[in-house]
GROMACS .gro file of C-alpha atoms in nm:
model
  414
    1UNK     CA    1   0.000   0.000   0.000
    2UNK     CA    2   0.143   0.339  -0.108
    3UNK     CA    3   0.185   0.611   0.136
    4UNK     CA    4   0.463   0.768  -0.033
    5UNK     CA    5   0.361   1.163   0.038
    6UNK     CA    6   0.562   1.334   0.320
    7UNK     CA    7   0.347   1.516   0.505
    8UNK     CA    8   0.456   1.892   0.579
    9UNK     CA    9   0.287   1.942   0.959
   10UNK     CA   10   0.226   1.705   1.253
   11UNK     CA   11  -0.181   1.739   1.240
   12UNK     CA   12  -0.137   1.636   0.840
   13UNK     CA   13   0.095   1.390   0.985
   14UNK     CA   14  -0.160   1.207   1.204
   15UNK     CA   15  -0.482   1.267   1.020
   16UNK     CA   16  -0.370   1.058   0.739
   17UNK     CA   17  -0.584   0.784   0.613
   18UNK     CA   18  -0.526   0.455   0.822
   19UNK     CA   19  -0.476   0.101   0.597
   20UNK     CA   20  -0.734  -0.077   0.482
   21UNK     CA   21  -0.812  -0.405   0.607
   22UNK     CA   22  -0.980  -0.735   0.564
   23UNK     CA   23  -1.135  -0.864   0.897
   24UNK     CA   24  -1.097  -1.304   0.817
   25UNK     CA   25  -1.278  -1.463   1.152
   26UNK     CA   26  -1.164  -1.730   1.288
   27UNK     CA   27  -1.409  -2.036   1.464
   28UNK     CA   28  -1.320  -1.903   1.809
   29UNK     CA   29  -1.520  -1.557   1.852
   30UNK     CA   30  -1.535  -1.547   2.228
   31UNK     CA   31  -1.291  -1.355   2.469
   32UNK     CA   32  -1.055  -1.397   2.720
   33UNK     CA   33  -1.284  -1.403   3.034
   34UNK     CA   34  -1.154  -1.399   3.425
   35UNK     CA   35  -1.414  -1.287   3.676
   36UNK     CA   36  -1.157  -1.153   3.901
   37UNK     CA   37  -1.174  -0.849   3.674
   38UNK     CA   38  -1.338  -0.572   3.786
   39UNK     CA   39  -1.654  -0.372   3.689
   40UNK     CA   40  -1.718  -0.031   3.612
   41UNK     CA   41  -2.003   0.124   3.858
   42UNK     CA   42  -2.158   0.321   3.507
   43UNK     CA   43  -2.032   0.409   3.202
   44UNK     CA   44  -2.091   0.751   3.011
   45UNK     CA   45  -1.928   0.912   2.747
   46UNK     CA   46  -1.687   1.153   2.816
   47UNK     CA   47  -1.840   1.468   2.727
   48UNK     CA   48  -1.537   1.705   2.706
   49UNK     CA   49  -1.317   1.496   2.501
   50UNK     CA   50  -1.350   1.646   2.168
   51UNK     CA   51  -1.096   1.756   1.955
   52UNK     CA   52  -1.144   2.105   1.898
   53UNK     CA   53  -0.965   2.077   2.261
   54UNK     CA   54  -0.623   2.081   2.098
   55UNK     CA   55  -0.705   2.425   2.015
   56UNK     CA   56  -0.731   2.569   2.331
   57UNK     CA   57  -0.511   2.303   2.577
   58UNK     CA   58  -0.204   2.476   2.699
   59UNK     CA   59  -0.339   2.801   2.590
   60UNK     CA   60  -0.304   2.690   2.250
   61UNK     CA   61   0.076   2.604   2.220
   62UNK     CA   62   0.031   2.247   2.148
   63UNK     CA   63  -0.223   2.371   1.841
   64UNK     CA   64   0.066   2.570   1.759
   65UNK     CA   65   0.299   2.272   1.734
   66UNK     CA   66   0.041   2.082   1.556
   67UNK     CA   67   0.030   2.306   1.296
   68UNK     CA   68   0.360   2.453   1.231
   69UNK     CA   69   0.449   2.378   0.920
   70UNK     CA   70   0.785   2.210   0.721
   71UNK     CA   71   0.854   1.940   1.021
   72UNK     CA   72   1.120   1.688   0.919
   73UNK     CA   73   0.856   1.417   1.010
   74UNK     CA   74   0.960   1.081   0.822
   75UNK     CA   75   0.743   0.919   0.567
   76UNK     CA   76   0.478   0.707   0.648
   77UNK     CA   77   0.557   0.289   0.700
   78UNK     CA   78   0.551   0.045   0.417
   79UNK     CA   79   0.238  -0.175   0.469
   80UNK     CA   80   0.148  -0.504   0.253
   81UNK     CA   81  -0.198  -0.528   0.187
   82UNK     CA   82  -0.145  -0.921   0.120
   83UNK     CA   83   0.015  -0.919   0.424
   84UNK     CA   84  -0.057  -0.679   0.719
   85UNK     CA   85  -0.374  -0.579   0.617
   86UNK     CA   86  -0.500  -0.959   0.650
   87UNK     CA   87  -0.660  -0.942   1.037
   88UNK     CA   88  -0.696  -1.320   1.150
   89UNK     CA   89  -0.614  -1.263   1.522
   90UNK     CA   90  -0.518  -1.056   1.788
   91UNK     CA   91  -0.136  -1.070   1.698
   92UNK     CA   92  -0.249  -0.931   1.357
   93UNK     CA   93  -0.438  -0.637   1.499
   94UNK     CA   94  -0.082  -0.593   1.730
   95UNK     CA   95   0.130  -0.593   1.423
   96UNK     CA   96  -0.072  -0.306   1.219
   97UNK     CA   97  -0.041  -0.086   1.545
   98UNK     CA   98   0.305  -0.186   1.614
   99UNK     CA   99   0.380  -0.114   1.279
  100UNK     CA  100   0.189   0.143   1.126
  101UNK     CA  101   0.008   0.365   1.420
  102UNK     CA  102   0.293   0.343   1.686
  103UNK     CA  103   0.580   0.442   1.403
  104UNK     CA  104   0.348   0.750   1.337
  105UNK     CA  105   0.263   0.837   1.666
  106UNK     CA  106   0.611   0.810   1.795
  107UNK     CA  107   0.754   1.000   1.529
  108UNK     CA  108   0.510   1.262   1.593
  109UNK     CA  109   0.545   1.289   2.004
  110UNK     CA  110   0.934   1.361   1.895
  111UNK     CA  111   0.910   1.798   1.774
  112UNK     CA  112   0.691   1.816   2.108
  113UNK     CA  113   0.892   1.607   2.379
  114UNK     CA  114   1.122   1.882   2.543
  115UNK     CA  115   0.864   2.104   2.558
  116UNK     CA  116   0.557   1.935   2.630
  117UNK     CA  117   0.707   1.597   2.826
  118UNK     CA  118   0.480   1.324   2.659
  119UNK     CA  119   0.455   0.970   2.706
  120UNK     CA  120   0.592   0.707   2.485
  121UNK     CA  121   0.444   0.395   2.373
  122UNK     CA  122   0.624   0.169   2.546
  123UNK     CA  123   0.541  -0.120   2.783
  124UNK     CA  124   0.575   0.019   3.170
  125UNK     CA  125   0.612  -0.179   3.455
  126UNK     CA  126   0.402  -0.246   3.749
  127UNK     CA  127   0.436  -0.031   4.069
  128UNK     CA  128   0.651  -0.279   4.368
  129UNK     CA  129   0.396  -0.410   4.562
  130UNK     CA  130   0.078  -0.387   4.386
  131UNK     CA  131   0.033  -0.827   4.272
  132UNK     CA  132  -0.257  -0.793   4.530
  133UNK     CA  133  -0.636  -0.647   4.466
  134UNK     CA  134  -0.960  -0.692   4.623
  135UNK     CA  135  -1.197  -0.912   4.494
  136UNK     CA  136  -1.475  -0.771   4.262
  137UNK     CA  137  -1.790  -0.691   4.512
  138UNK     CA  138  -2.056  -0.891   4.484
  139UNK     CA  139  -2.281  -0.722   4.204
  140UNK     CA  140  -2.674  -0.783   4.252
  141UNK     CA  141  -2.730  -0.659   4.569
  142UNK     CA  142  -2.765  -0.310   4.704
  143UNK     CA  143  -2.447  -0.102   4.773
  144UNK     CA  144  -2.302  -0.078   5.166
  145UNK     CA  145  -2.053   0.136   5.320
  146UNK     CA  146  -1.693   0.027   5.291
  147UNK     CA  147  -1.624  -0.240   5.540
  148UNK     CA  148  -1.422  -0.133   5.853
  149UNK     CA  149  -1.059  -0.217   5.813
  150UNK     CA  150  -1.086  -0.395   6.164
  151UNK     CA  151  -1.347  -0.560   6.096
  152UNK     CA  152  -1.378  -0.925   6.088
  153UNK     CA  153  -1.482  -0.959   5.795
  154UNK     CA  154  -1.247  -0.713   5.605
  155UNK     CA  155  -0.908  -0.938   5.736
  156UNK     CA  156  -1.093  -1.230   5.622
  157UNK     CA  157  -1.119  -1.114   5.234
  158UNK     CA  158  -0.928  -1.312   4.953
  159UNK     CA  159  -0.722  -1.124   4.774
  160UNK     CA  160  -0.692  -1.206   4.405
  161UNK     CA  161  -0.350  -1.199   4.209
  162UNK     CA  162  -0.276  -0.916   3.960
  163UNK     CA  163   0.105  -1.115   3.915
  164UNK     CA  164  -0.010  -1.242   3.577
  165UNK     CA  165  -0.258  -0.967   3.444
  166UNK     CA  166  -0.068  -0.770   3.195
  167UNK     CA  167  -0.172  -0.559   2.947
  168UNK     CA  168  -0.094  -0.587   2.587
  169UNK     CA  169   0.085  -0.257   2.525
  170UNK     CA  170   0.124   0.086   2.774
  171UNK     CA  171   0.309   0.414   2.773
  172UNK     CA  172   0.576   0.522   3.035
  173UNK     CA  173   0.768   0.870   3.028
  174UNK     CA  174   0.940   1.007   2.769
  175UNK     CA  175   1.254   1.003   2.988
  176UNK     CA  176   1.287   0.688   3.182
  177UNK     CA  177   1.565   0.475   3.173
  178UNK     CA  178   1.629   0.208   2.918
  179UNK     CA  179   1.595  -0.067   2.933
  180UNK     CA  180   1.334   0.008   3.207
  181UNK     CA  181   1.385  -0.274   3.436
  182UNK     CA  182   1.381  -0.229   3.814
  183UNK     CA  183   1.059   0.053   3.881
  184UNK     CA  184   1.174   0.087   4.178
  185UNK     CA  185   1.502   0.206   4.068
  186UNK     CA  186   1.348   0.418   3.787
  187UNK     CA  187   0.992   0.581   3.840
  188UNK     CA  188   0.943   0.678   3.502
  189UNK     CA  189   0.916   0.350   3.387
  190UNK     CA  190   0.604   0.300   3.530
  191UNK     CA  191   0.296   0.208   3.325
  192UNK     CA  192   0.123   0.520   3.255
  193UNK     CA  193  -0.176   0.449   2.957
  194UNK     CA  194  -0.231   0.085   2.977
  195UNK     CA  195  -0.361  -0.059   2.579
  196UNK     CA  196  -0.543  -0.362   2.464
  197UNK     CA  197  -0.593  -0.513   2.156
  198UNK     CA  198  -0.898  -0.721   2.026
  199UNK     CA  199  -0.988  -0.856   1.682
  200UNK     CA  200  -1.283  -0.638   1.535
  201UNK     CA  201  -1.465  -0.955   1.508
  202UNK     CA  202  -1.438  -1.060   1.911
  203UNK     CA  203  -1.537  -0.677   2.021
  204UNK     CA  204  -1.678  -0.333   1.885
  205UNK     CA  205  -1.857  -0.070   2.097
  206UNK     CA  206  -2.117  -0.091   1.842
  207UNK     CA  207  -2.203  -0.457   1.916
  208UNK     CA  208  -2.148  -0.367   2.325
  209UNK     CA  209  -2.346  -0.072   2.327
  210UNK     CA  210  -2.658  -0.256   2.083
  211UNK     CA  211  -2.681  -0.594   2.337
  212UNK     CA  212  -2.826  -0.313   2.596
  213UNK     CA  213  -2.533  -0.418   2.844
  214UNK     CA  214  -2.577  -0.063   3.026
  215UNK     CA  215  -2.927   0.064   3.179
  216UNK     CA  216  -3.029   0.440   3.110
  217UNK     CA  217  -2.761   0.540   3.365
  218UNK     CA  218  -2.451   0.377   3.255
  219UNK     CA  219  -2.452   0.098   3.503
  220UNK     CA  220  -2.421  -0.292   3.387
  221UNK     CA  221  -2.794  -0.472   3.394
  222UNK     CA  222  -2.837  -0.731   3.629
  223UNK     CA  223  -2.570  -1.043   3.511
  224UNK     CA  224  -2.504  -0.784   3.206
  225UNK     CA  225  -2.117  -0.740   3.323
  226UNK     CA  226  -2.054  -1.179   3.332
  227UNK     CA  227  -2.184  -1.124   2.910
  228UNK     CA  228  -1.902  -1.208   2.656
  229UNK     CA  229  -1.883  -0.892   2.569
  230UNK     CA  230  -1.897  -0.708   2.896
  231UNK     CA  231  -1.507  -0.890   2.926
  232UNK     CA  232  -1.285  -0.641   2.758
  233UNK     CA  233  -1.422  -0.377   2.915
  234UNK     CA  234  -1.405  -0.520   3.235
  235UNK     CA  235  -1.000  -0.641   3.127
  236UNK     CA  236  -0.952  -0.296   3.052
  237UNK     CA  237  -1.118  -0.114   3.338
  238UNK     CA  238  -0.923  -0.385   3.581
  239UNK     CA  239  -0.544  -0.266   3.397
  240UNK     CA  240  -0.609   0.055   3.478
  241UNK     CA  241  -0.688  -0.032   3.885
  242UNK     CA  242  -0.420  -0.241   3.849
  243UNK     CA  243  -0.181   0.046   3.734
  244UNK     CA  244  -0.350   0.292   3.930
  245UNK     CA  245  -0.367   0.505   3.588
  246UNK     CA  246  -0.652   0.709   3.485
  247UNK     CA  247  -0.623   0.674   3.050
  248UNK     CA  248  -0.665   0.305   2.858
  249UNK     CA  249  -0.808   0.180   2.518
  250UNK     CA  250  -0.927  -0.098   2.356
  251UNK     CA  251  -0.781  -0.085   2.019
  252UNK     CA  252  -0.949  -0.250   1.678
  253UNK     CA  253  -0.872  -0.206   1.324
  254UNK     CA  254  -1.190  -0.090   1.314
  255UNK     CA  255  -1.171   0.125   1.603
  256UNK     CA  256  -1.025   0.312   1.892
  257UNK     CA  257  -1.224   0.278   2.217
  258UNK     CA  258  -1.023   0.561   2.453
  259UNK     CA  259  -1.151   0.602   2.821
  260UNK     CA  260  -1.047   0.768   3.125
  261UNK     CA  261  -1.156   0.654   3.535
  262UNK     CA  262  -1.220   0.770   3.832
  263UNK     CA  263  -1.410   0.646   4.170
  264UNK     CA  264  -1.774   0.790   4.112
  265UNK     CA  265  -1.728   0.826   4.577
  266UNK     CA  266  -1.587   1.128   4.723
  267UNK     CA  267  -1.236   1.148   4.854
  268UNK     CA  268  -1.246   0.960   5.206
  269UNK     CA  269  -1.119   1.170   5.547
  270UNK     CA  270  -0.954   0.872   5.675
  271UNK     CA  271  -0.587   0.957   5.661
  272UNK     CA  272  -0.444   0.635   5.830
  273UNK     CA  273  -0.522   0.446   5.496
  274UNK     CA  274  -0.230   0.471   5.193
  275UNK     CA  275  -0.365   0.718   4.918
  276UNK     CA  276  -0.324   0.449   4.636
  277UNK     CA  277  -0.515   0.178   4.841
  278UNK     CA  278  -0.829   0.476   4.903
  279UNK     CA  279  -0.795   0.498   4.515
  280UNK     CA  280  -0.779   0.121   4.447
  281UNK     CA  281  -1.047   0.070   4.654
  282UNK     CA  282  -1.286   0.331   4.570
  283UNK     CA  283  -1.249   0.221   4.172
  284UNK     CA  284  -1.358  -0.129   4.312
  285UNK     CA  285  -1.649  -0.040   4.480
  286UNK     CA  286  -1.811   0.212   4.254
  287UNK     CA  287  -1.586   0.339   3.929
  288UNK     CA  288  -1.680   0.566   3.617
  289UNK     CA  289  -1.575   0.496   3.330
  290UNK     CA  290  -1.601   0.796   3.099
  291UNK     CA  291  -1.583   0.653   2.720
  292UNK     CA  292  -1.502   0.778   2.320
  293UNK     CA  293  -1.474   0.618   2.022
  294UNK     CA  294  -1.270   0.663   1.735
  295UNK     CA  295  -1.386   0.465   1.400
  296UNK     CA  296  -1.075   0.379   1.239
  297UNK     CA  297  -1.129   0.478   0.871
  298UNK     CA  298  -1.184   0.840   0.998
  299UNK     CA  299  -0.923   1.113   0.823
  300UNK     CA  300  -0.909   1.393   0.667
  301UNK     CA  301  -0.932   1.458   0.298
  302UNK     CA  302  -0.769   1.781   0.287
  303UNK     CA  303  -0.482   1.943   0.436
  304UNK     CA  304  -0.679   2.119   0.722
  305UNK     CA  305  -0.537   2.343   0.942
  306UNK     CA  306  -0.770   2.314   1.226
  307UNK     CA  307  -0.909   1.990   1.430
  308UNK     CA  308  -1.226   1.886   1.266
  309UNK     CA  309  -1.262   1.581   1.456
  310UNK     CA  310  -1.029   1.295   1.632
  311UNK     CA  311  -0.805   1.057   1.413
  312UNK     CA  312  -0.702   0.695   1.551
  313UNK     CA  313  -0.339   0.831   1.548
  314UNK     CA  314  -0.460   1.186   1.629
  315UNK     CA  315  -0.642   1.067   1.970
  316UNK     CA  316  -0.387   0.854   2.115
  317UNK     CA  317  -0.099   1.114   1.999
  318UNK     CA  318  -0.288   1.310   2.238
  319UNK     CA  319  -0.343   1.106   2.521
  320UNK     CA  320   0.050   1.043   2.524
  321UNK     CA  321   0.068   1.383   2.570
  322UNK     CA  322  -0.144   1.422   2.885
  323UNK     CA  323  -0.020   1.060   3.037
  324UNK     CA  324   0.334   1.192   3.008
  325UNK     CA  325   0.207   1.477   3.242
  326UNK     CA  326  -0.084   1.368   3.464
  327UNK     CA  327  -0.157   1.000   3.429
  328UNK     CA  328  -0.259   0.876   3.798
  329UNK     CA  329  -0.613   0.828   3.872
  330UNK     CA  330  -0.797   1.085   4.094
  331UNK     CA  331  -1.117   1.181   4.282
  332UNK     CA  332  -1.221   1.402   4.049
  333UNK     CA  333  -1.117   1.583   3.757
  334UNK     CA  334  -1.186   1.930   3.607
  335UNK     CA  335  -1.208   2.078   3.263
  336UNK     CA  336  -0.972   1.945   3.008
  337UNK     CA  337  -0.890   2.265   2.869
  338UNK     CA  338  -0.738   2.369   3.198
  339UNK     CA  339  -0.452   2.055   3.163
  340UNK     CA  340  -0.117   2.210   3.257
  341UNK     CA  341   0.196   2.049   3.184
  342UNK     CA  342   0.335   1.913   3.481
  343UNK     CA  343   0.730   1.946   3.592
  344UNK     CA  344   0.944   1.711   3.392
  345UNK     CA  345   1.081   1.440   3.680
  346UNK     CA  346   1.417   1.320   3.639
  347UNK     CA  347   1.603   0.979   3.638
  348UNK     CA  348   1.660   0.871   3.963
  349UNK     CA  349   1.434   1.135   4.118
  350UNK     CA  350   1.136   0.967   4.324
  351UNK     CA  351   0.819   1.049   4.235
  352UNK     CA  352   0.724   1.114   4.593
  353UNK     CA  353   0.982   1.411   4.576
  354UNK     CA  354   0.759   1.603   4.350
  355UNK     CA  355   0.489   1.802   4.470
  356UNK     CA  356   0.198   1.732   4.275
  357UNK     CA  357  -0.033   2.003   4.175
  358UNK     CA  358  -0.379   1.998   4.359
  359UNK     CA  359  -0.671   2.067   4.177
  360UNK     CA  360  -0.997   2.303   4.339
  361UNK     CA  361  -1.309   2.200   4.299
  362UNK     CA  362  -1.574   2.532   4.342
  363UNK     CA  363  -1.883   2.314   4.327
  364UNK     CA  364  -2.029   1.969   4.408
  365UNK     CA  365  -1.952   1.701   4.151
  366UNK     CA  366  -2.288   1.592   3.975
  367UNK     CA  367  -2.210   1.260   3.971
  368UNK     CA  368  -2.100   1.240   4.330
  369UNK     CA  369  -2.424   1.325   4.437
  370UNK     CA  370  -2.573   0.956   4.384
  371UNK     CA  371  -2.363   0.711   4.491
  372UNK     CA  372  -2.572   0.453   4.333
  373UNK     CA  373  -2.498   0.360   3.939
  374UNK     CA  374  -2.898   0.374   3.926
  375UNK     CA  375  -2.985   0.703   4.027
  376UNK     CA  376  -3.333   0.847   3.880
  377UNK     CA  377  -3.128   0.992   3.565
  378UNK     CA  378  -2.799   1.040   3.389
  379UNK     CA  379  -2.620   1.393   3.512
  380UNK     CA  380  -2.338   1.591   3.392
  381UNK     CA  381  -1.987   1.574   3.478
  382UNK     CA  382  -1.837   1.784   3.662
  383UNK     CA  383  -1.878   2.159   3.457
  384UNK     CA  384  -1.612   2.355   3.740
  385UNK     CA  385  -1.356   2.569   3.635
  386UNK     CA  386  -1.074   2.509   3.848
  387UNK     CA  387  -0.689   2.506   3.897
  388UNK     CA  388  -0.553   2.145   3.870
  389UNK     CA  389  -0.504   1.878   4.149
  390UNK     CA  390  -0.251   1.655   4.247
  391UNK     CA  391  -0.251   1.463   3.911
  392UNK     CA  392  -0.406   1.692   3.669
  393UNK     CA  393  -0.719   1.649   3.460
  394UNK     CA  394  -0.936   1.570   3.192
  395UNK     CA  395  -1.293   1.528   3.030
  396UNK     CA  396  -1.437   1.503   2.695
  397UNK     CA  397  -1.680   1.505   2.412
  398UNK     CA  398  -1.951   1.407   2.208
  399UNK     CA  399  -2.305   1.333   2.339
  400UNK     CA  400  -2.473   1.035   2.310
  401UNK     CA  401  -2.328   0.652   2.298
  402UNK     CA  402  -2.257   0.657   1.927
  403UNK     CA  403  -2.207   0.995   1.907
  404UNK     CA  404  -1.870   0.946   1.753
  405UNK     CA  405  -2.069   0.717   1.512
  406UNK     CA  406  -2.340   0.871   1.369
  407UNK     CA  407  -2.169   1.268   1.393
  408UNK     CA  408  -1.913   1.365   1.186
  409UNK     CA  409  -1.783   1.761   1.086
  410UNK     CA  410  -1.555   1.622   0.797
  411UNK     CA  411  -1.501   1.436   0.516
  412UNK     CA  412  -1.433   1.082   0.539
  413UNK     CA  413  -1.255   0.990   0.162
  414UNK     CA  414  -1.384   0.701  -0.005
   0.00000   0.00000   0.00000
């Protein structure tokens, strides 16, 4: 397949049509199910995540960068089309990206990394300490108050084993060490926008979204969550506990399903219990899920000079740019415009040493206000204005489930 032209700005860069490809099924069409994995409390599109938000993010620098024009970016990867573009199986679906969307994408984070500190797609490595979680709660019955951590009942809970739960791909900083072998030794090199990968014909958001797995507010129907379907979402929610990180995908060649998490509770007072464990637990017991999807044939036609809508390679470009700034998982999050780029951490510098960045919240989260995933009706997220947090923010587009579906504001080429 010919993809000779050099493109002359990032934005042309990674709006460029994707390959196409022939989806061959194979007999097995189920997915890898474990139901240790954990469950989102609801799921709802994430509103602010649109991407007219490159515009204004950073006060418009990164637009800037987008757009500045005669970059020495390389050309774009040979791809077979009796060859690569043949998706049988998973490891096909990881070869296109490796090949094809990762070269871009990498290529492209490079004229931004000094000054913007993004993430790189790389494979991170698991925080020392965290091969234990808490079982999934027992879904059915009505919600309780966390357990007391003296309690009885609370020593006596199994812990399941995250040693062998890894996901396919992930993102660590630009700067970490390499090889990145000892996190411990090197804090950059942990996993910072955790990424799986599913044959088109195993999983779609279309087919998720049309089995009526959610109710009208987001939360997984009664048994809904132990469907066939329900599994990568649940293997992708469960990476990002696992990781503590607040971005992740699902990624198709027919599709990229981008999401960022949260606990839908409010921040608990107890200060005896470890931050990340408060987190951990909180996405547990009740965790949003805030969802987009990109289709994968979507591009532009011309050589725009403004952001008519997300890319494959456009969207994750630009989630490697906010993971490689704030990428852990918080209470809450405010406006995605108001992202700041956070103080580039060095090798050998702890993490803890850095001061993170707290964000202030002016009004009550909307979604905070019911703790239950089936409150009378779907509310907003959280519309505050506000200086960023300890971890820094985001939020996102579109309106309804297949609103990256059925709108479009450009041309997709034939």
């Amino acid at each position: 397949m010919s993809h000779n032209r050099q493109s002359t700005s990032i934005l042309q860069f990674l709006t460029h049509k994707n390959p196409e490809v022939a989806h061959v099924p194979s007999k097995n069409r189920t997915n890898t199910r474990n139901q240790d994995w954990h469950v989102p409390g609801r799921m709802l599109p994430w509103k602010d995540f649109q991407s007219n938000i490159l515009e204004a993010i950073y006060n418009g620098s990164l637009f800037e960068e987008l757009r500045q024009p005669q970059r020495m970016l390389p050309h774009f990867p040979t791809i077979s089309q009796g060859t690569d573009c043949i998706i049988e199986a998973e490891t096909n679906v990881i070869a296109m990206y490796e090949k094809w969307n990762k070269t871009i994408i990498t290529a492209a984070l490079g004229p931004v990394q000094q000054k913007f500190g993004p993430a790189v797609w790389r494979k991170g490595k698991r925080a020392p300490g965290r091969n234990l979680s808490d079982a999934p709660p027992k879904r059915g019955v009505s919600r309780k108050q966390p357990i007391r951590r003296s309690s009885k009942v609370a020593k006596q809970a199994r812990k399941r084993s995250l040693a062998r739960l890894r996901p396919d791909s992930g993102s660590v900083s630009w700067n970490s060490t390499l090889p990145a072998t000892d996190p411990a030794h090197d804090p950059l090199a942990l996993e910072r926008f955790p990424k799986e990968f599913k044959p088109a014909f195993k999983w779609s958001s279309e087919k998720f979204f049309a089995m009526e797995v959610l109710d009208e507010n987001g939360a997984f129907g009664s048994h809904k969550e132990v469907m066939d379907v329900s599994m990568p979402i649940r293997q992708a929610y469960t990476y990002c506990i696992q990781n503590l990180c607040r971005y992740g995908c699902i990624l198709t060649c027919k599709e990229a399903f981008v999401f960022r998490v949260r606990p839908l509770e409010d921040e608990p007072s107890d200060s005896s219990v470890d931050a990340d464990k408060k987190l951990e637990e909180g996405l547990i017991r009740n965790g949003l899920m805030e969802y987009h999807t990109i289709p994968w044939s979507n591009h532009y036609k011309d050589d725009s000079s403004s952001c008519k809508s997300w890319t494959v390679n456009l969207a994750l470009w630009f989630l490697h740019v906010l993971a490689g700034n704030q990428y852990k998982v918080w209470w809450k999050y405010d406006e995605l415009v108001g992202e700041t780029i956070a103080p580039q951490l060095d090798v050998g510098v702890s993490a803890s040493d850095v001061v993170p960045v707290q964000e202030h919240h002016d009004t009550e989260d909307p979604i905070s206000r019911s703790q239950s995933p089936r409150s009378e009706a779907t509310v907003a997220l959280d519309d505050s204005v506000g200086k960023k947090r300890r971890w820094d923010a985001v939020e996102s587009e579109d309106d309804p489930i297949h609103s990256s579906f059925s709108k479009r504001s450009f041309t997709i080429a034939v």
